[in-house]
Coordinates of C-alpha atoms in Angstrom, one line a residue:
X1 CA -60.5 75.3 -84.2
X2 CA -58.2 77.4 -86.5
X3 CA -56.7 77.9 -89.9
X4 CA -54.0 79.8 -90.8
X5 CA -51.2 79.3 -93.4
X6 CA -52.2 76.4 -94.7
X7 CA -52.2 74.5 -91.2
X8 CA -55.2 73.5 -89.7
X9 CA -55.3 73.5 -85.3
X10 CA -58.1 70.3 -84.7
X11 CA -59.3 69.7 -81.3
X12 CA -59.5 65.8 -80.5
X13 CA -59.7 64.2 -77.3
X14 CA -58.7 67.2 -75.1
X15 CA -55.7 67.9 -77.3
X16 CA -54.6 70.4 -80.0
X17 CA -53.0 68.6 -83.2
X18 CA -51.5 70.5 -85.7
X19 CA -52.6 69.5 -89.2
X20 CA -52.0 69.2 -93.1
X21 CA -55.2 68.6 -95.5
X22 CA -54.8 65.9 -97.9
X23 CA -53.8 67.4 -101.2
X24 CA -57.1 65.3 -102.2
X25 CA -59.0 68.3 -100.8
X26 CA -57.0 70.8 -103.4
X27 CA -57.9 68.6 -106.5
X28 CA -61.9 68.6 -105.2
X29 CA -62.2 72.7 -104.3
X30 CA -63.1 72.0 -100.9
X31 CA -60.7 73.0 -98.3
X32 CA -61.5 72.3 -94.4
X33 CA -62.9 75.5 -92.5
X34 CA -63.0 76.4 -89.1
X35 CA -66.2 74.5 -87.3
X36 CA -65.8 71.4 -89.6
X37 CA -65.8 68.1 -87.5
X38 CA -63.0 66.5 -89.3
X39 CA -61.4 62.8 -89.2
X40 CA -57.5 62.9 -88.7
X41 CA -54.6 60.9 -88.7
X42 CA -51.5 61.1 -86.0
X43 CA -48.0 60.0 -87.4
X44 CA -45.0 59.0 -85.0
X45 CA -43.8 61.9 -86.3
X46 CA -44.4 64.9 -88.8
X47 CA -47.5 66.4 -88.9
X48 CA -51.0 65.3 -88.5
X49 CA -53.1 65.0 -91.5
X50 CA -56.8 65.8 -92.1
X51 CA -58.1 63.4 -94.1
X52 CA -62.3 63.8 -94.0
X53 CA -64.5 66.6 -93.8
X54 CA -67.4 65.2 -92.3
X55 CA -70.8 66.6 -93.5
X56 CA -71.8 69.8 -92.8
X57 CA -75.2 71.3 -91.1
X58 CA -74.6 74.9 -92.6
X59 CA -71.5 77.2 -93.8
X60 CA -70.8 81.0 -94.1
X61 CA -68.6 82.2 -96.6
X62 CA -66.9 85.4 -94.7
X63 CA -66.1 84.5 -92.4
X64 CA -65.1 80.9 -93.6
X65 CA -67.9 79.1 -91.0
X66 CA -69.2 76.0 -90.5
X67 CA -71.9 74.1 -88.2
X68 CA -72.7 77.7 -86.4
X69 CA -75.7 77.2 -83.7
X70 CA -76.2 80.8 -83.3
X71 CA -75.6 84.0 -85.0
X72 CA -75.5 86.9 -82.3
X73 CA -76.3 90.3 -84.0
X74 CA -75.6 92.9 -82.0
X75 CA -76.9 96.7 -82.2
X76 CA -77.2 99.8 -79.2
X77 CA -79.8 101.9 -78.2
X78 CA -77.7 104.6 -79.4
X79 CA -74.2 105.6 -81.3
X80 CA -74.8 104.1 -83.3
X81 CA -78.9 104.1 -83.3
X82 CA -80.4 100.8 -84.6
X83 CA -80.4 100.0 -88.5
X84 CA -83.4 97.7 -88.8
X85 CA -83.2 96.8 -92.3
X86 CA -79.1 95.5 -91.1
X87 CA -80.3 93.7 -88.5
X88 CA -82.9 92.2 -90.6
X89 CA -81.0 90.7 -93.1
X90 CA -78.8 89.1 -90.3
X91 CA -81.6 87.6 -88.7
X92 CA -82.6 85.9 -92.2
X93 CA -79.3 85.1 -93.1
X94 CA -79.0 83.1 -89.8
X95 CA -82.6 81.4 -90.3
X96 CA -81.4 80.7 -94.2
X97 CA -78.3 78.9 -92.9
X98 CA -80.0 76.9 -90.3
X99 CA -78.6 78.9 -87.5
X100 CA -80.5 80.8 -84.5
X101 CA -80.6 84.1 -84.4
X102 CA -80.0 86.0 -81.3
X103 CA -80.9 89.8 -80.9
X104 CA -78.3 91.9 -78.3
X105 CA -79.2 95.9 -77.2
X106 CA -76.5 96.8 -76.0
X107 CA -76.2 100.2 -74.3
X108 CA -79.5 99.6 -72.7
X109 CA -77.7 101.5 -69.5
X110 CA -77.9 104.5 -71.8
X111 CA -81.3 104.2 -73.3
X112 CA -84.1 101.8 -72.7
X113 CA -84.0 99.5 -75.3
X114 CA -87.6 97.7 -74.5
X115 CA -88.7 99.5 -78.2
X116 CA -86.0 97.5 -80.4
X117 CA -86.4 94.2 -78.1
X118 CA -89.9 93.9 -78.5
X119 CA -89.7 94.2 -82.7
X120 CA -87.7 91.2 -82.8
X121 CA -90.1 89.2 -79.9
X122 CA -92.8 89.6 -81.7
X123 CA -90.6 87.7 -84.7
X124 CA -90.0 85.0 -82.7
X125 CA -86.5 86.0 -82.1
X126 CA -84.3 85.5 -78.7
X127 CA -83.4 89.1 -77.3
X128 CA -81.3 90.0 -74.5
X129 CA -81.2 93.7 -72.8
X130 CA -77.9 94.2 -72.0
X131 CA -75.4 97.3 -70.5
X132 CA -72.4 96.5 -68.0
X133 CA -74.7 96.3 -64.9
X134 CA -76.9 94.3 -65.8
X135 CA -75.3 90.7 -64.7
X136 CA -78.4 88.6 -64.6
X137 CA -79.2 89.7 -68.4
X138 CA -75.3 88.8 -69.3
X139 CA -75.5 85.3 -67.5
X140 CA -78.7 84.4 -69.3
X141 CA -77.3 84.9 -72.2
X142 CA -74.1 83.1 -71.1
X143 CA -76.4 80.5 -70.1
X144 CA -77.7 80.4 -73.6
X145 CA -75.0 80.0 -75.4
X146 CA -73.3 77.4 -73.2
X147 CA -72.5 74.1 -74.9
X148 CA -73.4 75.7 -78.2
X149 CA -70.6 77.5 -81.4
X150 CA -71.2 81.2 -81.6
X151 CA -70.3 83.6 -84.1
X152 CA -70.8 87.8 -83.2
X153 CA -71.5 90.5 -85.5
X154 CA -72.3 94.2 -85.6
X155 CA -71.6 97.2 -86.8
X156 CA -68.8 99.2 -85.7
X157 CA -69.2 101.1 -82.1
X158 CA -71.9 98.8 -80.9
X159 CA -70.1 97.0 -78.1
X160 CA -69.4 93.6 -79.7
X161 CA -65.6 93.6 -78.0
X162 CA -67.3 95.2 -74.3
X163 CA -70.0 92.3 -74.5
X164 CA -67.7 89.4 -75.0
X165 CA -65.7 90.7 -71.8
X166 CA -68.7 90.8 -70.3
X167 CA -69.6 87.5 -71.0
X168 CA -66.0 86.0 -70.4
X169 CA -64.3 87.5 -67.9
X170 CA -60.9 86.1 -68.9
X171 CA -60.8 88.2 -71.6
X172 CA -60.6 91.3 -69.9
X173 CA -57.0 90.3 -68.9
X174 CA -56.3 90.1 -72.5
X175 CA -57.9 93.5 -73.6
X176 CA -55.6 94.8 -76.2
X177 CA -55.3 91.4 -78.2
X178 CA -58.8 91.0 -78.2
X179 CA -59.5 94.6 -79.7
X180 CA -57.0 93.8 -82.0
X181 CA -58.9 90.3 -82.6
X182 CA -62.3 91.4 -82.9
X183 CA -60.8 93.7 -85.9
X184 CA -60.2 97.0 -84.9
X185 CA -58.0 98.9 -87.2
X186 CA -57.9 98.2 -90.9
X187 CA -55.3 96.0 -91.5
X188 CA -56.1 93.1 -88.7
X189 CA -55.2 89.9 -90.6
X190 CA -58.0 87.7 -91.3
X191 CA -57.6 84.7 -88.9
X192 CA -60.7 82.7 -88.3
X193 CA -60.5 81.1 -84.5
X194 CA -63.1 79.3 -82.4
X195 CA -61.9 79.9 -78.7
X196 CA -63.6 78.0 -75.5
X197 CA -64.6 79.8 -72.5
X198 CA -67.1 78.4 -70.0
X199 CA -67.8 75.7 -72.0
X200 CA -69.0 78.2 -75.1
X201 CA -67.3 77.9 -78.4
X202 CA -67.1 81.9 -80.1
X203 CA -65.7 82.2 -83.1
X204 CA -63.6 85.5 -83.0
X205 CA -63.4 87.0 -86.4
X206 CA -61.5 89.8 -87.6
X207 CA -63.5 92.2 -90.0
X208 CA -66.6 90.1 -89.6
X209 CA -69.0 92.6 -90.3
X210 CA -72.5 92.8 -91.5
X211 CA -70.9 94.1 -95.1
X212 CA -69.9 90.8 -95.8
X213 CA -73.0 88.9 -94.3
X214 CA -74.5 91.1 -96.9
X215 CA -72.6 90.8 -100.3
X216 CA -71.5 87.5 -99.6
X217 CA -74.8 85.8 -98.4
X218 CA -77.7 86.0 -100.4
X219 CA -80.8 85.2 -100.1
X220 CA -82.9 83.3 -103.2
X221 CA -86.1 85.0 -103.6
X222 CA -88.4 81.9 -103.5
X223 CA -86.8 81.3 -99.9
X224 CA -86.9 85.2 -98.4
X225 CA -90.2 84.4 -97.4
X226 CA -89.7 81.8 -95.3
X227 CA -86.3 83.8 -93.5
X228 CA -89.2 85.8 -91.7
X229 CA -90.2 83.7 -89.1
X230 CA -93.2 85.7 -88.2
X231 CA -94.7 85.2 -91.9
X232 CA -94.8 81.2 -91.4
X233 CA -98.6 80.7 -89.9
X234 CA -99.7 83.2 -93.0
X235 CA -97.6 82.2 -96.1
X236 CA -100.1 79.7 -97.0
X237 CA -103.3 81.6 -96.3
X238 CA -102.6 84.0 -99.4
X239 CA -105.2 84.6 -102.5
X240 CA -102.7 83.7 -104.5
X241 CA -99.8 80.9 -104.6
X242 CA -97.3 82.9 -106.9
X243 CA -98.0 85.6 -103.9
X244 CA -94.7 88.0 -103.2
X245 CA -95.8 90.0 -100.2
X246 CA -95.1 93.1 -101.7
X247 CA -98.7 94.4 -102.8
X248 CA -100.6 91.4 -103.9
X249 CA -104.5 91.5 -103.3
X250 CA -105.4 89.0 -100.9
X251 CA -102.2 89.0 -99.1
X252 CA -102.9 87.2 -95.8
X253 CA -98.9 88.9 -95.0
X254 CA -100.2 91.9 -95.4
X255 CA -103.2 91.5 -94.0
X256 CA -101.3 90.4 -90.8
X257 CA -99.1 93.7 -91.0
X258 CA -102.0 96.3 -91.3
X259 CA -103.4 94.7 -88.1
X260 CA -100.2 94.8 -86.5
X261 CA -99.3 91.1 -86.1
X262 CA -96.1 91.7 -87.9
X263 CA -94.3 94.6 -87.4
X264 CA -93.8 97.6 -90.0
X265 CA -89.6 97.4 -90.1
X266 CA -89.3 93.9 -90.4
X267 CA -91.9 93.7 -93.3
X268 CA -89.9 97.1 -94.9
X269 CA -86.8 94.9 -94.5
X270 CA -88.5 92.0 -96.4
X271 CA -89.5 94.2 -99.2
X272 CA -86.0 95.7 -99.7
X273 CA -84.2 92.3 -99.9
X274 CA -86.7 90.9 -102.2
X275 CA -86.2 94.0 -104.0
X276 CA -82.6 93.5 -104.3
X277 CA -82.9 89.9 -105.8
X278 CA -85.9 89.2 -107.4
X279 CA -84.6 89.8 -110.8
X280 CA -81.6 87.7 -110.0
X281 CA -82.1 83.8 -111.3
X282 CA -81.4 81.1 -108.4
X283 CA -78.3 80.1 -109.9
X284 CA -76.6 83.0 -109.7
X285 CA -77.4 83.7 -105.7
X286 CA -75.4 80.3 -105.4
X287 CA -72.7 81.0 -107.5
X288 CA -72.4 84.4 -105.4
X289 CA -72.8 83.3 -102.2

């Protein structure tokens, strides 16, 4: 549920044990992370001890993740307007990790934000409307995430710390340490939490920001493609197999974008990533990310 300082908070059978790893996990280079199911042992006395790291489904980097369900990207309507191409590469870092990706408007109060919402529908992407009076939009997606371990990004000034009071009314009792939780100010310490509330698990993360989604998670090239959700009934349909969807002739992608089955951002997005790794060999992506 938490690391800091070397000790490691696990959650087992409705209680919180504080842990050591097993200097076995030093020697190996893998250290436990916050969302890693984890086998323990409980001495008379002295300090728990982790002693397994069970298999994982899928890990971030930074923020130190694992076994995320859903990555919630959240932009506004306005102040900060939308930065598809951001966005994007969330989206496709969550479908590359085996995570959902969820879609939040916020500021929707302040400018309709039906435009941006229907972009990422038409991807196949969940998307939720929401502003501070809208309470059926902020229970669905309370509803959504119930049972399930979220993690919340965005950039700065989109409403990430407003939403999550929104969504958990408890916090609003605990304003100021939240702000200072969700990483405002530049010198927030780095603790990576997961905290429960209504039967959600968030992971609250200071600093987690789309800049390090971005250098940290990269996409291989062969596997871009297939991060677009909206590309998957065409990928196969192409003239050719070695097919990039850039500018290839007989593109069944592109085909599908000039007669607006996919839309014009999202396919810009996919050309700029691809752009940014295709002369990088698959080897060094994973030594990067």
């Amino acid at each position: 549920m938490k690391s800091i300082g070397g000790f490691y908070y696990v959650r087992c059978d409705g209680k919180m044990y504080e842990c050591k790893a097993r200097g076995s996990f030093r020697k190996s280079g893998s250290s436990p992370i916050v969302g890693d199911n984890v086998t323990i042992t409980v001495p008379d006395d002295g300090f728990a001890a982790i002693e397994a790291i069970l298999p994982r489904r899928n890990k971030l980097k930074r923020p130190a993740l694992a076994n995320i369900d859903m990555l919630v990207i959240v932009c506004s309507t306005v102040d900060p307007l939308p930065n598809y191409t951001i966005i994007d590469k969330m989206t496709a870092v969550a479908v590359n990790n085996e995570m959902t990706p969820v879609v939040v408007v916020s500021k929707n109060d302040l400018q309709n934000g039906e435009e941006i919402a229907e972009i990422y529908r038409n991807a196949g992407i969940d998307v939720f409307l929401c502003s501070p009076d809208e309470t059926d939009e902020i229970n669905r997606l309370k509803n959504f995430l119930t049972n399930k371990i979220s993690a919340f990004t965005g950039n700065s000034g989109v409403g990430k710390s407003t939403l999550l009071n929104a969504l958990f009314p408890r916090l609003k009792l605990e304003t100021g340490v939240i702000s200072q939780k969700l990483g405002r100010g530049k010198h927030t310490t780095r603790v990576v939490e997961l905290f429960e509330y209504d039967n959600c698990l968030v992971a609250d993360t200071p600093g987690f920001s789309t800049v390090d989604l971005q250098r940290y998670e990269m996409i291989d090239k062969t596997q871009l493609q297939y991060c677009f959700p909206e590309f998957k009934e065409y990928l196969f349909q192409c003239q050719f197999t070695s097919c990039a969807h850039i500018c290839e002739k007989g593109c069944s992608v592109l085909e599908a974008l000039n007669n607006g089955k996919i839309e014009k951002t999202r396919h810009q997005s996919y050309v700029s990533m691809y752009n940014e790794v295709k002369d990088i060999k698959s080897w060094q992506v994973s030594t990067r990310s």
